[in-house]
Protein backbone atom coordinates (compact mmCIF):
# COMPACT_ATOMS: atom_id res chain seq x y z
CA UNK A 1 0.00 0.00 0.00
CA UNK A 2 1.44 3.39 -1.01
CA UNK A 3 0.23 6.44 0.94
CA UNK A 4 0.72 10.00 -0.36
CA UNK A 5 -0.39 13.19 1.43
CA UNK A 6 -2.24 15.65 -0.81
CA UNK A 7 -2.42 19.46 -0.66
CA UNK A 8 -4.11 19.10 2.74
CA UNK A 9 -1.51 17.16 4.70
CA UNK A 10 -3.82 14.68 6.42
CA UNK A 11 -5.85 13.90 3.29
CA UNK A 12 -4.15 10.76 2.04
CA UNK A 13 -4.13 9.11 -1.38
CA UNK A 14 -3.95 5.37 -0.84
CA UNK A 15 -2.79 3.06 -3.65
CA UNK A 16 -3.36 -0.57 -2.63
CA UNK A 17 -1.21 -3.43 -3.87
CA UNK A 18 -3.14 -5.06 -6.69
CA UNK A 19 -2.44 -8.67 -7.70
CA UNK A 20 -3.21 -9.20 -11.37
CA UNK A 21 -3.19 -12.48 -13.23
CA UNK A 22 -4.81 -14.11 -16.24
CA UNK A 23 -8.13 -14.28 -14.32
CA UNK A 24 -8.25 -10.57 -13.46
CA UNK A 25 -7.15 -8.96 -10.20
CA UNK A 26 -7.29 -9.23 -6.41
CA UNK A 27 -6.56 -6.65 -3.76
CA UNK A 28 -7.38 -6.13 -0.12
CA UNK A 29 -9.75 -3.15 -0.33
CA UNK A 30 -9.44 -2.67 3.44
CA UNK A 31 -7.20 -4.18 6.13
CA UNK A 32 -7.44 -2.44 9.50
CA UNK A 33 -3.92 -3.31 10.62
CA UNK A 34 -2.29 -2.38 7.31
CA UNK A 35 -4.36 0.82 7.06
CA UNK A 36 -3.40 1.96 10.58
CA UNK A 37 0.26 1.02 10.07
CA UNK A 38 0.47 2.90 6.75
CA UNK A 39 -1.58 5.99 7.71
CA UNK A 40 -1.27 6.30 11.49
CA UNK A 41 -5.09 6.49 11.59
CA UNK A 42 -6.61 4.19 14.22
CA UNK A 43 -10.21 5.45 14.22
CA UNK A 44 -12.70 2.56 13.93
CA UNK A 45 -15.08 2.45 10.95
CA UNK A 46 -18.71 1.92 11.87
CA UNK A 47 -20.64 2.33 8.60
CA UNK A 48 -20.23 1.36 4.94
CA UNK A 49 -22.01 3.37 2.25
CA UNK A 50 -22.58 2.78 -1.47
CA UNK A 51 -23.97 5.30 -3.94
CA UNK A 52 -24.40 5.01 -7.72
CA UNK A 53 -24.63 8.10 -9.88
CA UNK A 54 -24.64 9.04 -13.54
CA UNK A 55 -22.26 11.33 -15.43
CA UNK A 56 -22.29 14.90 -14.16
CA UNK A 57 -23.84 14.12 -10.78
CA UNK A 58 -22.06 16.11 -8.08
CA UNK A 59 -22.64 15.02 -4.48
CA UNK A 60 -21.37 17.48 -1.90
CA UNK A 61 -19.74 19.30 -0.37
CA UNK A 62 -20.98 17.55 2.78
CA UNK A 63 -19.83 17.21 6.38
CA UNK A 64 -21.23 16.44 9.81
CA UNK A 65 -20.67 18.79 12.74
CA UNK A 66 -18.92 17.64 15.89
CA UNK A 67 -19.47 15.47 17.82
CA UNK A 68 -20.68 13.45 14.79
CA UNK A 69 -17.89 14.42 12.36
CA UNK A 70 -17.07 11.51 10.05
CA UNK A 71 -13.74 10.36 8.75
CA UNK A 72 -14.20 8.73 5.31
CA UNK A 73 -12.26 6.13 3.38
CA UNK A 74 -13.61 6.38 -0.16
CA UNK A 75 -13.19 4.37 -3.38
CA UNK A 76 -14.84 3.68 -6.72
CA UNK A 77 -15.73 0.20 -7.98
CA UNK A 78 -17.15 1.13 -11.37
CA UNK A 79 -16.51 4.23 -13.47
CA UNK A 80 -14.56 7.24 -12.29
CA UNK A 81 -15.10 10.33 -10.14
CA UNK A 82 -13.15 13.45 -9.28
CA UNK A 83 -13.13 13.34 -5.48
CA UNK A 84 -12.55 16.46 -3.38
CA UNK A 85 -11.91 17.22 0.28
CA UNK A 86 -12.06 20.77 1.66
CA UNK A 87 -10.38 21.81 4.89
CA UNK A 88 -13.02 23.60 6.97
CA UNK A 89 -11.16 23.32 10.29
CA UNK A 90 -10.83 26.94 11.43
CA UNK A 91 -7.55 26.28 13.27
CA UNK A 92 -5.95 24.45 10.33
CA UNK A 93 -3.04 26.04 8.40
CA UNK A 94 -4.82 24.82 5.24
CA UNK A 95 -8.26 26.23 6.17
CA UNK A 96 -10.25 26.83 2.99
CA UNK A 97 -7.91 24.75 0.84
CA UNK A 98 -9.13 21.87 -1.32
CA UNK A 99 -7.45 18.65 -2.44
CA UNK A 100 -8.72 16.40 -5.21
CA UNK A 101 -7.93 13.20 -7.03
CA UNK A 102 -9.48 10.96 -9.69
CA UNK A 103 -10.69 7.72 -8.14
CA UNK A 104 -11.68 4.97 -10.56
CA UNK A 105 -12.39 1.29 -10.87
CA UNK A 106 -9.27 1.12 -13.04
CA UNK A 107 -6.79 2.86 -10.72
CA UNK A 108 -8.16 1.34 -7.48
CA UNK A 109 -7.14 4.51 -5.68
CA UNK A 110 -8.72 5.42 -2.34
CA UNK A 111 -8.78 8.67 -0.34
CA UNK A 112 -8.71 9.03 3.44
CA UNK A 113 -10.57 12.16 4.46
CA UNK A 114 -10.22 12.93 8.18
CA UNK A 115 -13.15 14.04 10.37
CA UNK A 116 -13.77 17.79 10.16
CA UNK A 117 -13.41 18.16 6.38
CA UNK A 118 -16.10 18.65 3.74
CA UNK A 119 -16.30 16.05 0.97
CA UNK A 120 -17.78 15.74 -2.47
CA UNK A 121 -17.28 14.25 -5.90
CA UNK A 122 -18.42 14.61 -9.48
CA UNK A 123 -18.99 11.59 -11.74
CA UNK A 124 -16.81 11.56 -14.88
CA UNK A 125 -18.16 8.41 -16.59
CA UNK A 126 -21.61 7.22 -17.69
CA UNK A 127 -22.12 5.85 -14.18
CA UNK A 128 -19.98 5.40 -11.07
CA UNK A 129 -20.33 3.25 -7.98
CA UNK A 130 -18.92 5.03 -4.94
CA UNK A 131 -18.21 3.01 -1.81
CA UNK A 132 -16.94 4.37 1.49
CA UNK A 133 -16.43 3.62 5.16
CA UNK A 134 -17.18 6.22 7.83
CA UNK A 135 -15.87 6.62 11.37
CA UNK A 136 -19.19 7.77 12.78
CA UNK A 137 -22.82 7.16 12.03
CA UNK A 138 -25.03 9.25 9.77
CA UNK A 139 -26.67 12.03 11.73
CA UNK A 140 -29.04 14.23 9.71
CA UNK A 141 -29.18 16.75 12.57
CA UNK A 142 -25.43 17.31 12.28
CA UNK A 143 -25.24 17.22 8.47
CA UNK A 144 -24.30 20.46 6.63
CA UNK A 145 -23.36 21.40 3.07
CA UNK A 146 -21.05 23.93 1.44
CA UNK A 147 -21.52 25.12 -2.16
CA UNK A 148 -19.54 23.10 -4.69
CA UNK A 149 -18.77 26.32 -6.57
CA UNK A 150 -17.78 28.58 -3.67
CA UNK A 151 -15.31 31.01 -5.31
CA UNK A 152 -13.47 31.37 -2.00
CA UNK A 153 -12.52 27.69 -2.24
CA UNK A 154 -12.06 27.64 -6.03
CA UNK A 155 -12.25 23.91 -6.67
CA UNK A 156 -11.09 23.12 -10.21
CA UNK A 157 -13.78 20.58 -11.09
CA UNK A 158 -12.85 18.93 -14.44
CA UNK A 159 -16.35 19.46 -15.90
CA UNK A 160 -15.61 20.76 -19.41
CA UNK A 161 -12.95 18.10 -19.98
CA UNK A 162 -15.63 15.46 -19.40
CA UNK A 163 -18.45 17.10 -21.34
CA UNK A 164 -20.30 18.22 -18.23
CA UNK A 165 -21.98 21.59 -18.92
CA UNK A 166 -23.64 21.86 -15.52
CA UNK A 167 -23.41 19.41 -12.63
CA UNK A 168 -26.53 17.54 -11.47
CA UNK A 169 -27.21 18.37 -7.80
CA UNK A 170 -29.76 17.19 -5.25
CA UNK A 171 -32.35 19.74 -4.14
CA UNK A 172 -30.53 19.84 -0.81
CA UNK A 173 -27.25 20.71 -2.51
CA UNK A 174 -29.02 23.25 -4.73
CA UNK A 175 -30.75 25.15 -1.94
CA UNK A 176 -29.24 24.08 1.37
CA UNK A 177 -25.53 24.55 0.69
CA UNK A 178 -23.82 27.65 2.03
CA UNK A 179 -20.69 29.57 1.17
CA UNK A 180 -17.80 28.67 3.47
CA UNK A 181 -17.77 32.21 4.88
CA UNK A 182 -21.38 31.76 6.04
CA UNK A 183 -21.21 28.07 6.93
CA UNK A 184 -21.99 26.47 10.28
CA UNK A 185 -18.63 24.85 10.99
C1 LIG B 1 -25.33 9.87 3.73
C2 LIG B 1 -26.51 9.03 4.13
C3 LIG B 1 -27.75 9.23 3.55
N1 LIG B 1 -28.81 8.45 3.93
C4 LIG B 1 -30.09 8.67 3.26
C5 LIG B 1 -30.64 10.09 3.38
C6 LIG B 1 -31.37 10.29 2.08
O1 LIG B 1 -32.70 9.83 2.20
C7 LIG B 1 -30.64 9.39 1.07
C8 LIG B 1 -29.69 10.15 0.17
O2 LIG B 1 -28.89 10.94 1.01
P1 LIG B 1 -28.03 12.09 0.40
O3 LIG B 1 -28.76 12.76 -0.72
O4 LIG B 1 -27.55 12.95 1.55
O5 LIG B 1 -26.78 11.28 -0.21
P2 LIG B 1 -25.44 11.94 -0.75
O6 LIG B 1 -25.70 13.23 -1.46
O7 LIG B 1 -24.72 10.86 -1.45
O8 LIG B 1 -24.65 12.30 0.59
C9 LIG B 1 -23.30 11.90 0.80
O9 LIG B 1 -22.56 12.64 -0.11
C10 LIG B 1 -21.24 13.01 0.21
C11 LIG B 1 -20.35 12.66 -0.94
C12 LIG B 1 -20.69 12.54 1.49
O10 LIG B 1 -19.48 12.56 1.70
C13 LIG B 1 -21.58 12.11 2.57
O11 LIG B 1 -21.24 10.79 2.97
C14 LIG B 1 -23.02 12.16 2.25
O12 LIG B 1 -23.49 13.45 2.61
O13 LIG B 1 -29.90 8.46 1.87
C15 LIG B 1 -28.70 7.46 4.89
O14 LIG B 1 -29.66 6.75 5.21
N2 LIG B 1 -27.46 7.27 5.48
C16 LIG B 1 -26.37 8.02 5.14
O15 LIG B 1 -25.28 7.78 5.69
PDB file of C-alpha atoms and ligand atoms in Angstrom:
ATOM      1  CA  UNK A   1       0.000   0.000   0.000  1.00  0.00           C
ATOM      2  CA  UNK A   2       1.440   3.392  -1.007  1.00  0.00           C
ATOM      3  CA  UNK A   3       0.235   6.441   0.938  1.00  0.00           C
ATOM      4  CA  UNK A   4       0.721  10.001  -0.361  1.00  0.00           C
ATOM      5  CA  UNK A   5      -0.394  13.185   1.427  1.00  0.00           C
ATOM      6  CA  UNK A   6      -2.243  15.651  -0.811  1.00  0.00           C
ATOM      7  CA  UNK A   7      -2.417  19.457  -0.658  1.00  0.00           C
ATOM      8  CA  UNK A   8      -4.110  19.097   2.736  1.00  0.00           C
ATOM      9  CA  UNK A   9      -1.508  17.165   4.701  1.00  0.00           C
ATOM     10  CA  UNK A  10      -3.820  14.684   6.424  1.00  0.00           C
ATOM     11  CA  UNK A  11      -5.849  13.898   3.294  1.00  0.00           C
ATOM     12  CA  UNK A  12      -4.148  10.762   2.041  1.00  0.00           C
ATOM     13  CA  UNK A  13      -4.131   9.113  -1.379  1.00  0.00           C
ATOM     14  CA  UNK A  14      -3.950   5.368  -0.841  1.00  0.00           C
ATOM     15  CA  UNK A  15      -2.787   3.064  -3.646  1.00  0.00           C
ATOM     16  CA  UNK A  16      -3.360  -0.566  -2.629  1.00  0.00           C
ATOM     17  CA  UNK A  17      -1.208  -3.429  -3.869  1.00  0.00           C
ATOM     18  CA  UNK A  18      -3.137  -5.061  -6.688  1.00  0.00           C
ATOM     19  CA  UNK A  19      -2.442  -8.669  -7.704  1.00  0.00           C
ATOM     20  CA  UNK A  20      -3.214  -9.202 -11.372  1.00  0.00           C
ATOM     21  CA  UNK A  21      -3.192 -12.477 -13.234  1.00  0.00           C
ATOM     22  CA  UNK A  22      -4.811 -14.115 -16.242  1.00  0.00           C
ATOM     23  CA  UNK A  23      -8.133 -14.281 -14.318  1.00  0.00           C
ATOM     24  CA  UNK A  24      -8.248 -10.575 -13.464  1.00  0.00           C
ATOM     25  CA  UNK A  25      -7.147  -8.963 -10.204  1.00  0.00           C
ATOM     26  CA  UNK A  26      -7.287  -9.233  -6.410  1.00  0.00           C
ATOM     27  CA  UNK A  27      -6.558  -6.653  -3.761  1.00  0.00           C
ATOM     28  CA  UNK A  28      -7.381  -6.134  -0.120  1.00  0.00           C
ATOM     29  CA  UNK A  29      -9.747  -3.145  -0.332  1.00  0.00           C
ATOM     30  CA  UNK A  30      -9.436  -2.674   3.435  1.00  0.00           C
ATOM     31  CA  UNK A  31      -7.199  -4.179   6.127  1.00  0.00           C
ATOM     32  CA  UNK A  32      -7.445  -2.441   9.501  1.00  0.00           C
ATOM     33  CA  UNK A  33      -3.918  -3.313  10.624  1.00  0.00           C
ATOM     34  CA  UNK A  34      -2.288  -2.381   7.306  1.00  0.00           C
ATOM     35  CA  UNK A  35      -4.362   0.824   7.055  1.00  0.00           C
ATOM     36  CA  UNK A  36      -3.396   1.956  10.577  1.00  0.00           C
ATOM     37  CA  UNK A  37       0.260   1.016  10.067  1.00  0.00           C
ATOM     38  CA  UNK A  38       0.466   2.904   6.751  1.00  0.00           C
ATOM     39  CA  UNK A  39      -1.578   5.987   7.712  1.00  0.00           C
ATOM     40  CA  UNK A  40      -1.273   6.300  11.486  1.00  0.00           C
ATOM     41  CA  UNK A  41      -5.092   6.491  11.592  1.00  0.00           C
ATOM     42  CA  UNK A  42      -6.612   4.194  14.222  1.00  0.00           C
ATOM     43  CA  UNK A  43     -10.215   5.455  14.218  1.00  0.00           C
ATOM     44  CA  UNK A  44     -12.696   2.564  13.932  1.00  0.00           C
ATOM     45  CA  UNK A  45     -15.078   2.447  10.946  1.00  0.00           C
ATOM     46  CA  UNK A  46     -18.713   1.920  11.866  1.00  0.00           C
ATOM     47  CA  UNK A  47     -20.638   2.329   8.602  1.00  0.00           C
ATOM     48  CA  UNK A  48     -20.227   1.358   4.938  1.00  0.00           C
ATOM     49  CA  UNK A  49     -22.009   3.368   2.245  1.00  0.00           C
ATOM     50  CA  UNK A  50     -22.579   2.776  -1.469  1.00  0.00           C
ATOM     51  CA  UNK A  51     -23.969   5.303  -3.944  1.00  0.00           C
ATOM     52  CA  UNK A  52     -24.401   5.008  -7.716  1.00  0.00           C
ATOM     53  CA  UNK A  53     -24.634   8.104  -9.884  1.00  0.00           C
ATOM     54  CA  UNK A  54     -24.638   9.040 -13.536  1.00  0.00           C
ATOM     55  CA  UNK A  55     -22.261  11.325 -15.429  1.00  0.00           C
ATOM     56  CA  UNK A  56     -22.291  14.895 -14.158  1.00  0.00           C
ATOM     57  CA  UNK A  57     -23.838  14.123 -10.779  1.00  0.00           C
ATOM     58  CA  UNK A  58     -22.059  16.108  -8.083  1.00  0.00           C
ATOM     59  CA  UNK A  59     -22.644  15.021  -4.476  1.00  0.00           C
ATOM     60  CA  UNK A  60     -21.370  17.477  -1.895  1.00  0.00           C
ATOM     61  CA  UNK A  61     -19.739  19.296  -0.368  1.00  0.00           C
ATOM     62  CA  UNK A  62     -20.976  17.554   2.784  1.00  0.00           C
ATOM     63  CA  UNK A  63     -19.827  17.210   6.378  1.00  0.00           C
ATOM     64  CA  UNK A  64     -21.234  16.440   9.807  1.00  0.00           C
ATOM     65  CA  UNK A  65     -20.671  18.791  12.741  1.00  0.00           C
ATOM     66  CA  UNK A  66     -18.922  17.639  15.887  1.00  0.00           C
ATOM     67  CA  UNK A  67     -19.473  15.468  17.817  1.00  0.00           C
ATOM     68  CA  UNK A  68     -20.676  13.445  14.791  1.00  0.00           C
ATOM     69  CA  UNK A  69     -17.894  14.415  12.362  1.00  0.00           C
ATOM     70  CA  UNK A  70     -17.073  11.515  10.047  1.00  0.00           C
ATOM     71  CA  UNK A  71     -13.741  10.356   8.749  1.00  0.00           C
ATOM     72  CA  UNK A  72     -14.202   8.725   5.309  1.00  0.00           C
ATOM     73  CA  UNK A  73     -12.258   6.127   3.376  1.00  0.00           C
ATOM     74  CA  UNK A  74     -13.611   6.377  -0.157  1.00  0.00           C
ATOM     75  CA  UNK A  75     -13.185   4.371  -3.377  1.00  0.00           C
ATOM     76  CA  UNK A  76     -14.835   3.676  -6.723  1.00  0.00           C
ATOM     77  CA  UNK A  77     -15.727   0.195  -7.977  1.00  0.00           C
ATOM     78  CA  UNK A  78     -17.146   1.134 -11.368  1.00  0.00           C
ATOM     79  CA  UNK A  79     -16.512   4.225 -13.471  1.00  0.00           C
ATOM     80  CA  UNK A  80     -14.561   7.238 -12.287  1.00  0.00           C
ATOM     81  CA  UNK A  81     -15.100  10.332 -10.141  1.00  0.00           C
ATOM     82  CA  UNK A  82     -13.145  13.452  -9.277  1.00  0.00           C
ATOM     83  CA  UNK A  83     -13.128  13.345  -5.480  1.00  0.00           C
ATOM     84  CA  UNK A  84     -12.548  16.457  -3.376  1.00  0.00           C
ATOM     85  CA  UNK A  85     -11.905  17.223   0.280  1.00  0.00           C
ATOM     86  CA  UNK A  86     -12.056  20.770   1.656  1.00  0.00           C
ATOM     87  CA  UNK A  87     -10.377  21.811   4.890  1.00  0.00           C
ATOM     88  CA  UNK A  88     -13.022  23.605   6.974  1.00  0.00           C
ATOM     89  CA  UNK A  89     -11.155  23.318  10.295  1.00  0.00           C
ATOM     90  CA  UNK A  90     -10.828  26.940  11.426  1.00  0.00           C
ATOM     91  CA  UNK A  91      -7.552  26.280  13.268  1.00  0.00           C
ATOM     92  CA  UNK A  92      -5.953  24.454  10.333  1.00  0.00           C
ATOM     93  CA  UNK A  93      -3.043  26.035   8.401  1.00  0.00           C
ATOM     94  CA  UNK A  94      -4.817  24.823   5.244  1.00  0.00           C
ATOM     95  CA  UNK A  95      -8.258  26.230   6.172  1.00  0.00           C
ATOM     96  CA  UNK A  96     -10.252  26.835   2.991  1.00  0.00           C
ATOM     97  CA  UNK A  97      -7.906  24.755   0.839  1.00  0.00           C
ATOM     98  CA  UNK A  98      -9.132  21.865  -1.324  1.00  0.00           C
ATOM     99  CA  UNK A  99      -7.454  18.649  -2.435  1.00  0.00           C
ATOM    100  CA  UNK A 100      -8.724  16.401  -5.212  1.00  0.00           C
ATOM    101  CA  UNK A 101      -7.928  13.202  -7.028  1.00  0.00           C
ATOM    102  CA  UNK A 102      -9.480  10.958  -9.689  1.00  0.00           C
ATOM    103  CA  UNK A 103     -10.690   7.720  -8.139  1.00  0.00           C
ATOM    104  CA  UNK A 104     -11.677   4.966 -10.558  1.00  0.00           C
ATOM    105  CA  UNK A 105     -12.393   1.286 -10.875  1.00  0.00           C
ATOM    106  CA  UNK A 106      -9.272   1.124 -13.042  1.00  0.00           C
ATOM    107  CA  UNK A 107      -6.795   2.859 -10.723  1.00  0.00           C
ATOM    108  CA  UNK A 108      -8.164   1.336  -7.476  1.00  0.00           C
ATOM    109  CA  UNK A 109      -7.139   4.510  -5.676  1.00  0.00           C
ATOM    110  CA  UNK A 110      -8.715   5.424  -2.339  1.00  0.00           C
ATOM    111  CA  UNK A 111      -8.776   8.666  -0.343  1.00  0.00           C
ATOM    112  CA  UNK A 112      -8.709   9.025   3.440  1.00  0.00           C
ATOM    113  CA  UNK A 113     -10.571  12.160   4.459  1.00  0.00           C
ATOM    114  CA  UNK A 114     -10.224  12.933   8.177  1.00  0.00           C
ATOM    115  CA  UNK A 115     -13.147  14.037  10.366  1.00  0.00           C
ATOM    116  CA  UNK A 116     -13.768  17.788  10.155  1.00  0.00           C
ATOM    117  CA  UNK A 117     -13.407  18.163   6.379  1.00  0.00           C
ATOM    118  CA  UNK A 118     -16.104  18.646   3.745  1.00  0.00           C
ATOM    119  CA  UNK A 119     -16.298  16.047   0.972  1.00  0.00           C
ATOM    120  CA  UNK A 120     -17.783  15.738  -2.471  1.00  0.00           C
ATOM    121  CA  UNK A 121     -17.284  14.252  -5.896  1.00  0.00           C
ATOM    122  CA  UNK A 122     -18.419  14.607  -9.476  1.00  0.00           C
ATOM    123  CA  UNK A 123     -18.986  11.592 -11.740  1.00  0.00           C
ATOM    124  CA  UNK A 124     -16.805  11.563 -14.880  1.00  0.00           C
ATOM    125  CA  UNK A 125     -18.158   8.406 -16.588  1.00  0.00           C
ATOM    126  CA  UNK A 126     -21.606   7.222 -17.687  1.00  0.00           C
ATOM    127  CA  UNK A 127     -22.115   5.850 -14.179  1.00  0.00           C
ATOM    128  CA  UNK A 128     -19.978   5.397 -11.074  1.00  0.00           C
ATOM    129  CA  UNK A 129     -20.330   3.252  -7.979  1.00  0.00           C
ATOM    130  CA  UNK A 130     -18.916   5.030  -4.940  1.00  0.00           C
ATOM    131  CA  UNK A 131     -18.206   3.009  -1.811  1.00  0.00           C
ATOM    132  CA  UNK A 132     -16.938   4.375   1.491  1.00  0.00           C
ATOM    133  CA  UNK A 133     -16.429   3.616   5.161  1.00  0.00           C
ATOM    134  CA  UNK A 134     -17.182   6.219   7.825  1.00  0.00           C
ATOM    135  CA  UNK A 135     -15.865   6.617  11.366  1.00  0.00           C
ATOM    136  CA  UNK A 136     -19.188   7.769  12.781  1.00  0.00           C
ATOM    137  CA  UNK A 137     -22.824   7.158  12.030  1.00  0.00           C
ATOM    138  CA  UNK A 138     -25.034   9.246   9.769  1.00  0.00           C
ATOM    139  CA  UNK A 139     -26.674  12.030  11.731  1.00  0.00           C
ATOM    140  CA  UNK A 140     -29.037  14.233   9.706  1.00  0.00           C
ATOM    141  CA  UNK A 141     -29.185  16.747  12.567  1.00  0.00           C
ATOM    142  CA  UNK A 142     -25.427  17.306  12.275  1.00  0.00           C
ATOM    143  CA  UNK A 143     -25.240  17.224   8.466  1.00  0.00           C
ATOM    144  CA  UNK A 144     -24.298  20.460   6.632  1.00  0.00           C
ATOM    145  CA  UNK A 145     -23.363  21.403   3.070  1.00  0.00           C
ATOM    146  CA  UNK A 146     -21.048  23.930   1.435  1.00  0.00           C
ATOM    147  CA  UNK A 147     -21.520  25.122  -2.157  1.00  0.00           C
ATOM    148  CA  UNK A 148     -19.541  23.097  -4.693  1.00  0.00           C
ATOM    149  CA  UNK A 149     -18.773  26.325  -6.575  1.00  0.00           C
ATOM    150  CA  UNK A 150     -17.782  28.584  -3.673  1.00  0.00           C
ATOM    151  CA  UNK A 151     -15.312  31.007  -5.307  1.00  0.00           C
ATOM    152  CA  UNK A 152     -13.468  31.372  -2.001  1.00  0.00           C
ATOM    153  CA  UNK A 153     -12.519  27.691  -2.238  1.00  0.00           C
ATOM    154  CA  UNK A 154     -12.057  27.641  -6.026  1.00  0.00           C
ATOM    155  CA  UNK A 155     -12.248  23.907  -6.673  1.00  0.00           C
ATOM    156  CA  UNK A 156     -11.092  23.118 -10.212  1.00  0.00           C
ATOM    157  CA  UNK A 157     -13.784  20.575 -11.091  1.00  0.00           C
ATOM    158  CA  UNK A 158     -12.851  18.925 -14.443  1.00  0.00           C
ATOM    159  CA  UNK A 159     -16.349  19.461 -15.897  1.00  0.00           C
ATOM    160  CA  UNK A 160     -15.607  20.763 -19.413  1.00  0.00           C
ATOM    161  CA  UNK A 161     -12.950  18.105 -19.984  1.00  0.00           C
ATOM    162  CA  UNK A 162     -15.627  15.459 -19.397  1.00  0.00           C
ATOM    163  CA  UNK A 163     -18.446  17.099 -21.344  1.00  0.00           C
ATOM    164  CA  UNK A 164     -20.302  18.223 -18.231  1.00  0.00           C
ATOM    165  CA  UNK A 165     -21.980  21.589 -18.922  1.00  0.00           C
ATOM    166  CA  UNK A 166     -23.640  21.863 -15.518  1.00  0.00           C
ATOM    167  CA  UNK A 167     -23.415  19.407 -12.630  1.00  0.00           C
ATOM    168  CA  UNK A 168     -26.526  17.543 -11.472  1.00  0.00           C
ATOM    169  CA  UNK A 169     -27.215  18.366  -7.801  1.00  0.00           C
ATOM    170  CA  UNK A 170     -29.762  17.186  -5.248  1.00  0.00           C
ATOM    171  CA  UNK A 171     -32.354  19.736  -4.137  1.00  0.00           C
ATOM    172  CA  UNK A 172     -30.529  19.844  -0.812  1.00  0.00           C
ATOM    173  CA  UNK A 173     -27.254  20.712  -2.514  1.00  0.00           C
ATOM    174  CA  UNK A 174     -29.015  23.251  -4.735  1.00  0.00           C
ATOM    175  CA  UNK A 175     -30.748  25.151  -1.938  1.00  0.00           C
ATOM    176  CA  UNK A 176     -29.240  24.078   1.373  1.00  0.00           C
ATOM    177  CA  UNK A 177     -25.533  24.550   0.687  1.00  0.00           C
ATOM    178  CA  UNK A 178     -23.818  27.653   2.028  1.00  0.00           C
ATOM    179  CA  UNK A 179     -20.692  29.574   1.166  1.00  0.00           C
ATOM    180  CA  UNK A 180     -17.805  28.670   3.474  1.00  0.00           C
ATOM    181  CA  UNK A 181     -17.768  32.208   4.881  1.00  0.00           C
ATOM    182  CA  UNK A 182     -21.377  31.759   6.040  1.00  0.00           C
ATOM    183  CA  UNK A 183     -21.215  28.066   6.928  1.00  0.00           C
ATOM    184  CA  UNK A 184     -21.988  26.474  10.278  1.00  0.00           C
ATOM    185  CA  UNK A 185     -18.631  24.854  10.991  1.00  0.00           C
TER     186      UNK A 185
HETATM  187  C1  LIG B   1     -25.330   9.869   3.732  1.00  0.00           C
HETATM  188  C2  LIG B   1     -26.512   9.030   4.129  1.00  0.00           C
HETATM  189  C3  LIG B   1     -27.754   9.228   3.551  1.00  0.00           C
HETATM  190  N1  LIG B   1     -28.806   8.445   3.930  1.00  0.00           N
HETATM  191  C4  LIG B   1     -30.093   8.669   3.264  1.00  0.00           C
HETATM  192  C5  LIG B   1     -30.635  10.087   3.385  1.00  0.00           C
HETATM  193  C6  LIG B   1     -31.375  10.289   2.082  1.00  0.00           C
HETATM  194  O1  LIG B   1     -32.700   9.829   2.196  1.00  0.00           O
HETATM  195  C7  LIG B   1     -30.640   9.393   1.071  1.00  0.00           C
HETATM  196  C8  LIG B   1     -29.694  10.150   0.174  1.00  0.00           C
HETATM  197  O2  LIG B   1     -28.887  10.936   1.013  1.00  0.00           O
HETATM  198  P1  LIG B   1     -28.028  12.093   0.397  1.00  0.00           P
HETATM  199  O3  LIG B   1     -28.760  12.763  -0.720  1.00  0.00           O
HETATM  200  O4  LIG B   1     -27.552  12.951   1.551  1.00  0.00           O
HETATM  201  O5  LIG B   1     -26.784  11.278  -0.207  1.00  0.00           O
HETATM  202  P2  LIG B   1     -25.443  11.936  -0.746  1.00  0.00           P
HETATM  203  O6  LIG B   1     -25.699  13.230  -1.460  1.00  0.00           O
HETATM  204  O7  LIG B   1     -24.722  10.862  -1.448  1.00  0.00           O
HETATM  205  O8  LIG B   1     -24.655  12.297   0.593  1.00  0.00           O
HETATM  206  C9  LIG B   1     -23.301  11.897   0.795  1.00  0.00           C
HETATM  207  O9  LIG B   1     -22.560  12.637  -0.106  1.00  0.00           O
HETATM  208  C10 LIG B   1     -21.237  13.009   0.211  1.00  0.00           C
HETATM  209  C11 LIG B   1     -20.347  12.660  -0.944  1.00  0.00           C
HETATM  210  C12 LIG B   1     -20.690  12.537   1.492  1.00  0.00           C
HETATM  211  O10 LIG B   1     -19.482  12.556   1.703  1.00  0.00           O
HETATM  212  C13 LIG B   1     -21.580  12.106   2.571  1.00  0.00           C
HETATM  213  O11 LIG B   1     -21.243  10.795   2.974  1.00  0.00           O
HETATM  214  C14 LIG B   1     -23.018  12.155   2.253  1.00  0.00           C
HETATM  215  O12 LIG B   1     -23.489  13.450   2.606  1.00  0.00           O
HETATM  216  O13 LIG B   1     -29.897   8.458   1.866  1.00  0.00           O
HETATM  217  C15 LIG B   1     -28.698   7.458   4.887  1.00  0.00           C
HETATM  218  O14 LIG B   1     -29.657   6.748   5.211  1.00  0.00           O
HETATM  219  N2  LIG B   1     -27.457   7.272   5.479  1.00  0.00           N
HETATM  220  C16 LIG B   1     -26.373   8.017   5.138  1.00  0.00           C
HETATM  221  O15 LIG B   1     -25.277   7.779   5.693  1.00  0.00           O
END
